Amino acid sequence: MMKRIITPVNVIFLFWGFVLLTFSESYPQYTRYYLYASILIIFPVMVINLTKQRKEDKQNGTIKFQSAIFKMFIVAVLLAIGYLLTRQNYL
């Protein structure tokens, strides 16, 4: 059970969160740039992972790629709804 929880990806996300907390407490003016850099780092990793899933889907006949795309669409819709609900300037 513990092997499935402690994975390299989870450790990386935990470290990323601690660094984000440190930046936002110590240097709040750089938090935005840290998040921009995070997007620039995560995007190529995401593309590489999706290409691997697509190749695996073609070889094994699975639907991991399709389910990953659907998950991204759902998260994008939830982020858009959250943005619209928390927007401060309504006019």
Tab-separated table of C-alpha atoms in Angstrom:
chain	number	residue	atom	x	y	z
A	1	MET	CA	0.000	0.000	0.000
A	2	MET	CA	2.752	2.434	0.921
A	3	LYS	CA	4.592	1.777	-2.363
A	4	ARG	CA	1.618	3.075	-4.337
A	5	ILE	CA	1.456	6.292	-2.271
A	6	ILE	CA	5.137	7.190	-2.208
A	7	THR	CA	6.034	7.457	-5.863
A	8	PRO	CA	8.618	9.719	-7.529
A	9	VAL	CA	5.856	11.864	-9.035
A	10	ASN	CA	4.204	12.401	-5.646
A	11	VAL	CA	7.544	13.294	-4.046
A	12	ILE	CA	8.227	15.801	-6.844
A	13	PHE	CA	4.800	17.409	-6.388
A	14	LEU	CA	5.329	17.576	-2.616
A	15	PHE	CA	8.725	19.238	-3.108
A	16	TRP	CA	7.209	21.635	-5.670
A	17	GLY	CA	4.510	22.581	-3.131
A	18	PHE	CA	7.035	23.211	-0.365
A	19	VAL	CA	9.125	25.403	-2.655
A	20	LEU	CA	5.975	27.294	-3.693
A	21	LEU	CA	5.056	27.875	-0.049
A	22	THR	CA	8.576	29.079	0.685
A	23	PHE	CA	8.534	31.457	-2.278
A	24	SER	CA	5.117	32.850	-1.457
A	25	GLU	CA	6.067	33.479	2.188
A	26	SER	CA	9.613	34.764	1.664
A	27	TYR	CA	9.430	36.409	-1.759
A	28	PRO	CA	5.780	37.101	-2.658
A	29	GLN	CA	6.789	39.226	-5.650
A	30	TYR	CA	8.351	36.159	-7.340
A	31	THR	CA	5.462	33.739	-6.837
A	32	ARG	CA	3.940	34.518	-10.226
A	33	TYR	CA	7.228	33.896	-12.017
A	34	TYR	CA	7.715	30.610	-10.150
A	35	LEU	CA	4.301	29.475	-11.359
A	36	TYR	CA	5.115	30.560	-14.931
A	37	ALA	CA	8.360	28.557	-14.786
A	38	SER	CA	6.408	25.591	-13.445
A	39	ILE	CA	4.093	25.711	-16.454
A	40	LEU	CA	7.077	25.860	-18.814
A	41	ILE	CA	8.590	22.803	-17.122
A	42	ILE	CA	5.383	20.774	-16.796
A	43	PHE	CA	4.165	21.282	-20.377
A	44	PRO	CA	7.012	19.380	-22.136
A	45	VAL	CA	6.825	16.599	-19.534
A	46	MET	CA	3.093	16.319	-20.163
A	47	VAL	CA	3.581	16.144	-23.940
A	48	ILE	CA	6.224	13.427	-23.592
A	49	ASN	CA	3.962	11.429	-21.279
A	50	LEU	CA	1.027	11.732	-23.678
A	51	THR	CA	3.109	10.556	-26.634
A	52	LYS	CA	4.234	7.531	-24.614
A	53	GLN	CA	0.613	6.760	-23.719
A	54	ARG	CA	-0.443	7.088	-27.353
A	55	LYS	CA	2.289	4.702	-28.506
A	56	GLU	CA	1.291	2.246	-25.792
A	57	ASP	CA	-2.354	2.527	-26.831
A	58	LYS	CA	-1.473	1.693	-30.423
A	59	GLN	CA	0.637	-1.295	-29.399
A	60	ASN	CA	-1.610	-2.780	-26.711
A	61	GLY	CA	-5.041	-1.545	-27.762
A	62	THR	CA	-5.671	0.283	-24.465
A	63	ILE	CA	-7.451	3.627	-23.976
A	64	LYS	CA	-5.061	5.385	-21.554
A	65	PHE	CA	-4.464	8.265	-23.973
A	66	GLN	CA	-8.177	8.876	-24.483
A	67	SER	CA	-8.872	8.822	-20.738
A	68	ALA	CA	-5.954	11.232	-20.116
A	69	ILE	CA	-7.352	13.686	-22.681
A	70	PHE	CA	-10.820	13.461	-21.125
A	71	LYS	CA	-9.358	14.107	-17.671
A	72	MET	CA	-7.576	17.199	-18.989
A	73	PHE	CA	-10.820	18.500	-20.509
A	74	ILE	CA	-12.662	17.978	-17.229
A	75	VAL	CA	-9.945	19.793	-15.260
A	76	ALA	CA	-9.947	22.652	-17.795
A	77	VAL	CA	-13.718	23.041	-17.446
A	78	LEU	CA	-13.470	22.997	-13.647
A	79	LEU	CA	-10.700	25.608	-13.733
A	80	ALA	CA	-12.767	27.832	-16.025
A	81	ILE	CA	-15.806	27.507	-13.733
A	82	GLY	CA	-13.627	28.272	-10.698
A	83	TYR	CA	-12.187	31.315	-12.446
A	84	LEU	CA	-15.601	32.627	-13.393
A	85	LEU	CA	-16.931	32.115	-9.867
A	86	THR	CA	-14.016	33.826	-8.148
A	87	ARG	CA	-13.559	36.699	-10.591
A	88	GLN	CA	-13.607	40.015	-8.724
A	89	ASN	CA	-14.461	42.539	-11.461
A	90	TYR	CA	-17.924	41.651	-12.663
A	91	LEU	CA	-18.460	44.701	-14.859
